[in-house]
Short mmCIF file of C-alpha atoms in Angstrom, two decimals:
data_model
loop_
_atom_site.label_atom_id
_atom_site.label_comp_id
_atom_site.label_asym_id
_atom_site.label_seq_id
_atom_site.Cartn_x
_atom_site.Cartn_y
_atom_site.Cartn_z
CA UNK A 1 -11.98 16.47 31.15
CA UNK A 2 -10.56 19.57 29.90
CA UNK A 3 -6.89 18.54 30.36
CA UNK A 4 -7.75 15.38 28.11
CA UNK A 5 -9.17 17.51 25.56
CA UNK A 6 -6.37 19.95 25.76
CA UNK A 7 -3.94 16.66 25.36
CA UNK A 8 -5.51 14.85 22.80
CA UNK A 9 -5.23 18.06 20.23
CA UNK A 10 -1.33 18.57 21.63
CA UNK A 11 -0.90 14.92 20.53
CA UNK A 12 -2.71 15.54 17.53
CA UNK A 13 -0.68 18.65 16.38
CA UNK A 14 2.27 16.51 17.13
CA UNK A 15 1.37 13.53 14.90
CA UNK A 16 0.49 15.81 12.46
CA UNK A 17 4.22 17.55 12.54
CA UNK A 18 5.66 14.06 12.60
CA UNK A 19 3.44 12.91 9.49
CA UNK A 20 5.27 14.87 6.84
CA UNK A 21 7.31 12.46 5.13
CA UNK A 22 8.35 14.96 2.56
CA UNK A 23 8.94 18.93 2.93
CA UNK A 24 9.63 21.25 -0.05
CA UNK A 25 11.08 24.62 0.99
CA UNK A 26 11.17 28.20 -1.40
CA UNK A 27 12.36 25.36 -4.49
CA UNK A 28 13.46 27.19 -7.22
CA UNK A 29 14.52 25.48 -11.01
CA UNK A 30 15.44 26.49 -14.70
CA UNK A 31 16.39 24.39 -16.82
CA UNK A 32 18.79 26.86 -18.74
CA UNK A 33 20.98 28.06 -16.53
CA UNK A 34 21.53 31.39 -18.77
CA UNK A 35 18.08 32.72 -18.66
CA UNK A 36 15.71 33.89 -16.08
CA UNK A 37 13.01 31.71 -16.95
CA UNK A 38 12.29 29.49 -13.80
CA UNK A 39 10.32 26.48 -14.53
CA UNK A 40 9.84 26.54 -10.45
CA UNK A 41 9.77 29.53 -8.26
CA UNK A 42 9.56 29.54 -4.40
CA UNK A 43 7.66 26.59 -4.63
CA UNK A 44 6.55 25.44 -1.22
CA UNK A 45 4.53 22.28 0.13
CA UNK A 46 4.59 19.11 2.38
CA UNK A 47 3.70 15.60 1.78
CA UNK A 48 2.30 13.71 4.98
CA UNK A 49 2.94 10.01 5.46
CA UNK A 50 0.64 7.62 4.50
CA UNK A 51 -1.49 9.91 1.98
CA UNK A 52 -2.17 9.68 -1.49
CA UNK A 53 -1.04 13.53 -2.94
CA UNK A 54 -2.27 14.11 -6.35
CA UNK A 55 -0.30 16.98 -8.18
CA UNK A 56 -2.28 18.57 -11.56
CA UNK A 57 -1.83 21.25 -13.76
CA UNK A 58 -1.05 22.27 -17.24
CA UNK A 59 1.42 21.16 -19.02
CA UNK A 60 4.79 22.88 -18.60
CA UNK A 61 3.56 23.77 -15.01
CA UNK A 62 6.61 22.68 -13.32
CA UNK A 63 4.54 18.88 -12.01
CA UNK A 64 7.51 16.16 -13.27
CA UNK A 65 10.05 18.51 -12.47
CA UNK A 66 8.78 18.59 -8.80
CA UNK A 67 9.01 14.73 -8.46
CA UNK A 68 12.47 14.53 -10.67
CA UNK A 69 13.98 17.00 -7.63
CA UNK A 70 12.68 15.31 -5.11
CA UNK A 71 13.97 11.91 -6.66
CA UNK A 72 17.62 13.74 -6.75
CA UNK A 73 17.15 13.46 -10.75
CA UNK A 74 17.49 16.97 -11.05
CA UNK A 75 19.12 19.68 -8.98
CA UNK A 76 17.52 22.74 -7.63
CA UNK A 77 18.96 26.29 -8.23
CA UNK A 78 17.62 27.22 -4.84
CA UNK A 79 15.90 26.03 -1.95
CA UNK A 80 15.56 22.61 0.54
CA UNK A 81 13.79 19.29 0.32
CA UNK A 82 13.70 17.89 3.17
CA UNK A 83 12.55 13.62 2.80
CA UNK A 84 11.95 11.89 6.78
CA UNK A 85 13.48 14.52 8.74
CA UNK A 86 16.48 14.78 6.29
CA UNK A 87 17.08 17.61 4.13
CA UNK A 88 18.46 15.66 0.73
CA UNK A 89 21.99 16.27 -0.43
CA UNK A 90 24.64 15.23 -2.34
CA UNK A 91 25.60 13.02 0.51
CA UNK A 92 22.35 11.03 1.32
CA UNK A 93 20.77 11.09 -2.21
CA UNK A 94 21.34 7.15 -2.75
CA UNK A 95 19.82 6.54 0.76
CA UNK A 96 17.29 8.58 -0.18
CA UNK A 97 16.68 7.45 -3.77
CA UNK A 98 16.05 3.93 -2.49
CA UNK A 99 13.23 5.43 -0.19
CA UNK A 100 11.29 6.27 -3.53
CA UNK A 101 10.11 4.77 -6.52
CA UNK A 102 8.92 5.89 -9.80
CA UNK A 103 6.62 4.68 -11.74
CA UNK A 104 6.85 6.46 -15.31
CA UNK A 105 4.48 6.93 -18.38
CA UNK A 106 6.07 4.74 -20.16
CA UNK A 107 6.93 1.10 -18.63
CA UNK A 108 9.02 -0.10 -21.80
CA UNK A 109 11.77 2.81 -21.09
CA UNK A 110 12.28 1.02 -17.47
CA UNK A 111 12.06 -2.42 -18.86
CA UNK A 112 15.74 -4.35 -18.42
CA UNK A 113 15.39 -7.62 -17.65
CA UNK A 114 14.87 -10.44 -19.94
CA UNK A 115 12.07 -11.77 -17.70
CA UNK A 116 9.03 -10.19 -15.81
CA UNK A 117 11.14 -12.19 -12.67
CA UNK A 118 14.14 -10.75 -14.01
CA UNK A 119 13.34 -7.27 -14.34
CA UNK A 120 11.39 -6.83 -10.91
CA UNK A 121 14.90 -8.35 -9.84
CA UNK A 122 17.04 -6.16 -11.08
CA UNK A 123 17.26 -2.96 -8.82
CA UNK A 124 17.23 -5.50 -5.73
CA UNK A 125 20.26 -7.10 -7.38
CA UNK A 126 22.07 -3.81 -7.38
CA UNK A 127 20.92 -3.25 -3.98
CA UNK A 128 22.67 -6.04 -2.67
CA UNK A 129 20.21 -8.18 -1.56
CA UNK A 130 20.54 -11.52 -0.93
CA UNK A 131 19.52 -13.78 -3.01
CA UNK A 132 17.37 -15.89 -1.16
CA UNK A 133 15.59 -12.71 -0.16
CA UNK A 134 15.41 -11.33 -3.52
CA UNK A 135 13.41 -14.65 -4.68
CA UNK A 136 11.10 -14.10 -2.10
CA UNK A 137 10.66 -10.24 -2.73
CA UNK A 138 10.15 -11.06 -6.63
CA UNK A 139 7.43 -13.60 -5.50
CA UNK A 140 5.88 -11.45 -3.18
CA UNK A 141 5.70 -8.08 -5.42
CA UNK A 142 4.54 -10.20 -8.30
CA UNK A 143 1.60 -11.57 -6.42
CA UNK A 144 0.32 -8.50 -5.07
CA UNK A 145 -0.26 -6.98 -8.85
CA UNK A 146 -1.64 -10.49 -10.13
CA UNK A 147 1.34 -11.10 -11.82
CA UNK A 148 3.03 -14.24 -10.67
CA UNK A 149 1.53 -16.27 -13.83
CA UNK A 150 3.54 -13.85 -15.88
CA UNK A 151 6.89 -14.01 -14.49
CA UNK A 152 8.36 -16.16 -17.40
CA UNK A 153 7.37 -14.50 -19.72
CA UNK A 154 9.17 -11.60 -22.00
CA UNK A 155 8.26 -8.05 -20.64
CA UNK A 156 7.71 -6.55 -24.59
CA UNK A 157 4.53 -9.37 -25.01
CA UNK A 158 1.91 -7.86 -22.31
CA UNK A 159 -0.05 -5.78 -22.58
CA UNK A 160 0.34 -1.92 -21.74
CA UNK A 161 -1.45 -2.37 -18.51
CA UNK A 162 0.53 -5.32 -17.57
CA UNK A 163 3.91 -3.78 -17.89
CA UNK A 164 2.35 -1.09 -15.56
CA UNK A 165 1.76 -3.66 -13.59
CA UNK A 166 5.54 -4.81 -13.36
CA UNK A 167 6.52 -1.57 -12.79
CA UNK A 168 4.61 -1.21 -9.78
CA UNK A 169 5.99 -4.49 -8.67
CA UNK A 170 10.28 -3.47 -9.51
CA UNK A 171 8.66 -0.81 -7.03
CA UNK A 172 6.96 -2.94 -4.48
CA UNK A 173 9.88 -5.43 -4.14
CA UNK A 174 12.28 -2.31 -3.35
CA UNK A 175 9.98 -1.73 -0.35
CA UNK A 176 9.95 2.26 -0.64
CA UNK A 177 8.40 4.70 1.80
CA UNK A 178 7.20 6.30 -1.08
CA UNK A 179 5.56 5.99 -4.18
CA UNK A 180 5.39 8.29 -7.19
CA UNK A 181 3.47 8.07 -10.03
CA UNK A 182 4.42 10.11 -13.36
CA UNK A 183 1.47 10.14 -15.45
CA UNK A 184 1.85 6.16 -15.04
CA UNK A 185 -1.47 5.34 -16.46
CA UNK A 186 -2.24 8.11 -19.37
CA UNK A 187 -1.41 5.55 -22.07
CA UNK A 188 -4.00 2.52 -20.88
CA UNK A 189 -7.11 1.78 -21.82
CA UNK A 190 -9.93 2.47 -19.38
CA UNK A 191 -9.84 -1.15 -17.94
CA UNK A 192 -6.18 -0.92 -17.99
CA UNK A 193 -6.22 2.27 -16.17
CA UNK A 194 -8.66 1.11 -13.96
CA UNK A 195 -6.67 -1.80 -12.60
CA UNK A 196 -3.49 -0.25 -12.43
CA UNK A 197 -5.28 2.40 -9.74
CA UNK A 198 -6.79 -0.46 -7.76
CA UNK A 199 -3.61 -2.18 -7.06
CA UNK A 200 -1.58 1.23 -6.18
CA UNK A 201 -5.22 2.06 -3.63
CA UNK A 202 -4.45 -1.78 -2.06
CA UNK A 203 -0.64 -1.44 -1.75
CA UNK A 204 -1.11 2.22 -0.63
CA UNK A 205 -3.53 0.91 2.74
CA UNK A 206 -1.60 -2.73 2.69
CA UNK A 207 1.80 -0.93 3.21
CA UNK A 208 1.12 2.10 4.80
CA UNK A 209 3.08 3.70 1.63
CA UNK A 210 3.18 7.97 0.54
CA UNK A 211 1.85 8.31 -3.04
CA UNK A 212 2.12 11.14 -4.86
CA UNK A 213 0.04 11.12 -8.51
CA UNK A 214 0.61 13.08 -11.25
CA UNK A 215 -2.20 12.63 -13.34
CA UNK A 216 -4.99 14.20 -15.50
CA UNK A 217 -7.29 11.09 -14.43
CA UNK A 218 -10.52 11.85 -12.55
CA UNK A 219 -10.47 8.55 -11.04
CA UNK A 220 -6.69 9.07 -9.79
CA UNK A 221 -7.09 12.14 -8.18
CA UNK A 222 -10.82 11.48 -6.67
CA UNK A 223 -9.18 8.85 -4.89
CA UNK A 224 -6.61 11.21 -3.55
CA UNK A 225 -6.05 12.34 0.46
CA UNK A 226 -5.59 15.76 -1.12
CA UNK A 227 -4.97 17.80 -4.09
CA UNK A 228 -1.96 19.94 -5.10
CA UNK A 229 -2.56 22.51 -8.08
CA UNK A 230 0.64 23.99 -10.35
CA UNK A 231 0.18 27.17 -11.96
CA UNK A 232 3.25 28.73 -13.28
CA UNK A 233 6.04 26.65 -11.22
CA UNK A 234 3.57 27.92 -8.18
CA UNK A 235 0.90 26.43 -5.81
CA UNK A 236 -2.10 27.93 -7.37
CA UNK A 237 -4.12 26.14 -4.47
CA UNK A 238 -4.61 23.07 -2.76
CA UNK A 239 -7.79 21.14 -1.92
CA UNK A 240 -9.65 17.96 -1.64
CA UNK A 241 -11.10 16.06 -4.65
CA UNK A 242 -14.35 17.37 -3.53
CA UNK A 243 -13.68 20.71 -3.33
CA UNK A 244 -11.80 20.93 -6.45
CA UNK A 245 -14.62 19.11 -8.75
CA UNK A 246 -16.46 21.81 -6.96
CA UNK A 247 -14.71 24.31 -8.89
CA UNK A 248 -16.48 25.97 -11.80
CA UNK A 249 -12.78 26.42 -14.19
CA UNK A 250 -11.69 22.64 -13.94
CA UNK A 251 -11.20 23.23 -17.77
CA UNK A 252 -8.51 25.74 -17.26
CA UNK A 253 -6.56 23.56 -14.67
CA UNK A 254 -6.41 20.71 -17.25
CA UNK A 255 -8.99 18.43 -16.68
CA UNK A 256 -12.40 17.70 -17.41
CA UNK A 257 -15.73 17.78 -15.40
CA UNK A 258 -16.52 14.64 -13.58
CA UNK A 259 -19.74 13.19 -15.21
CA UNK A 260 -21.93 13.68 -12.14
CA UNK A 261 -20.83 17.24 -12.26
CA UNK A 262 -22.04 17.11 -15.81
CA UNK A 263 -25.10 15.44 -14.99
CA UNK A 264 -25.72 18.07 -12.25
CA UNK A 265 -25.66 20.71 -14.27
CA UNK A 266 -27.60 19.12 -17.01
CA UNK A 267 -30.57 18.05 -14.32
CA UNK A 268 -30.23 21.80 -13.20
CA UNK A 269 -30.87 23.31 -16.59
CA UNK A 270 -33.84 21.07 -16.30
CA UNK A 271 -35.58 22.11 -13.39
CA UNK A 272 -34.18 20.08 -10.62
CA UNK A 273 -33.04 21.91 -7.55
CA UNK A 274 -29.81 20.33 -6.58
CA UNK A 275 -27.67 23.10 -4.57
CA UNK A 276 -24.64 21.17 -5.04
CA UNK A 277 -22.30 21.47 -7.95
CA UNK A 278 -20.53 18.12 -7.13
CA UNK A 279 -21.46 14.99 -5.70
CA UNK A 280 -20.22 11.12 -6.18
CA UNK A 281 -21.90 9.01 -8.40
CA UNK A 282 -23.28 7.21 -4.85
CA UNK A 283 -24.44 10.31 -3.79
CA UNK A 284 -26.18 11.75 -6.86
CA UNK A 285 -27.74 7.77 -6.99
CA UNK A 286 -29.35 8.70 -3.59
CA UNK A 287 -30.21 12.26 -4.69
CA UNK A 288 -32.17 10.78 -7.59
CA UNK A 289 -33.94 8.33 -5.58
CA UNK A 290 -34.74 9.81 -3.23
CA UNK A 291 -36.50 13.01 -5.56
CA UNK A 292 -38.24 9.87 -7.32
CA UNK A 293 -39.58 9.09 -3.82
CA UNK A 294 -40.65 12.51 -3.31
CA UNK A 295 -43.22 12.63 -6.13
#
């Protein structure tokens, strides 16, 4: 019994090691090569595969630079990123460029095609791909994000949320390990928003596929695997949703209290005896319920 127990946490400490898709090493950036003013400095973190990674902070905290690096967009002054096992050069940086996609703030700036069909179409086109294959990727990628109606029409007539929507599915059709999202949905609406972070949760457990967020959204990170905080081109810490909602300076990170955090406090300033400083709106339902019950 002991020599099962001992071997099940070997094999767990090796999954573990074999789980990081993405390792960044002492990185180091500046965007003016003249100055000493480092945008990133000995910044150091993994990505494990499978897990939804949101990244938060400030701006000018060093968060888009981070991806843009570890897309091969940008070049760092110092240290290694290393993406499935392989530490990215100027050799492998196609290969590994077409292991990642990006989905930016913006959809219109990635728009290209004449067609929803034509513009999910395009990277597989320079890709090679043939073209029976491509129809059937287009198809496919178009139906998971609800879509396929749409793929006709012009990409400038939808709707903000619905070129978000073809992003994610120029993305989905490319088949990436990884997915990265660049403040994709800070210019929807709340439904918008909303539906654009439902369909990256079902492709996420459909596909097995690495996102990393970078986002100010409550919603977007409270859905994350695991939170990484910039301060300074640094990791200031890193935590789970929980914890960091937790936190009493949420303010100073960049983002606001969630609203049962809010409520908390208000219920607490009231009287109520709740010990915790965050719970989910499920939880705080139960809380309240079961106080009602009580009296």
């Amino acid at each position: 019994m002991i020599i099962s127990k001992e071997l099940d946490i070997f094999l767990k400490i090796l999954l573990n090691k074999k789980m990081k898709i993405i390792e960044v090493d002492n990185l180091s950036y500046r965007y003016d090569k003249s100055t000493e003013n480092y945008i990133l400095k000995n910044l150091t973190f993994h990505v494990k595969q499978g897990e939804w990674l949101s990244l938060i902070g400030h701006n000018g905290s060093g968060k888009s630079t981070t991806v843009r690096l570890i897309d091969g967009l940008l070049e760092a002054d110092s240290g290694n990123i290393v993406i499935k096992g392989e530490k990215l050069n100027p050799k492998n940086i196609w290969e590994k460029r077409r292991q990642i996609g990006i989905v930016f703030q913006n959809p219109d700036n990635q728009f290209v095609g004449a067609t929803v069909e034509d513009d999910v179409a395009f990277s597989l086109e320079n890709n090679g791909v043939p073209h029976q294959e491509m129809v059937e990727r287009v198809h496919h990628a178009l139906e998971v994000v609800g879509m396929l109606d749409y793929a006709k029409r012009e990409p400038a007539r939808l709707s903000g949320g619905q070129k978000q929507r073809v992003a994610i599915a120029g993305v989905i059709a490319l088949r990436p390990d990884i997915l990265i999202l660049d403040e994709a949905t800070s210019m929807l609406d709340p439904e918008g928003r909303r539906d654009v972070i439902d369909i990256v949760r079902k492709i996420k457990n459909d596909f097995g596929m690495t996102v990393i967020s970078i986002t100010h959204d409550l919603e977007e990170v409270a859905l994350s695997d695991r939170v990484l905080i910039l301060k300074n081109g640094q990791v200031e810490s890193t935590s789970t949703p929980r914890k960091l909602f937790a936190r009493t300076d949420l303010v100073d990170l960049g983002l606001d209290y969630p609203f049962t955090s809010q409520l908390i406090r208000d219920l607490v300033d009231k009287g109520v005896n709740i010990s915790e400083t965050y719970l989910t709106e499920k939880e705080l339902q139960d809380f309240i319920w079961e106080l009602n019950l009580t009296k």
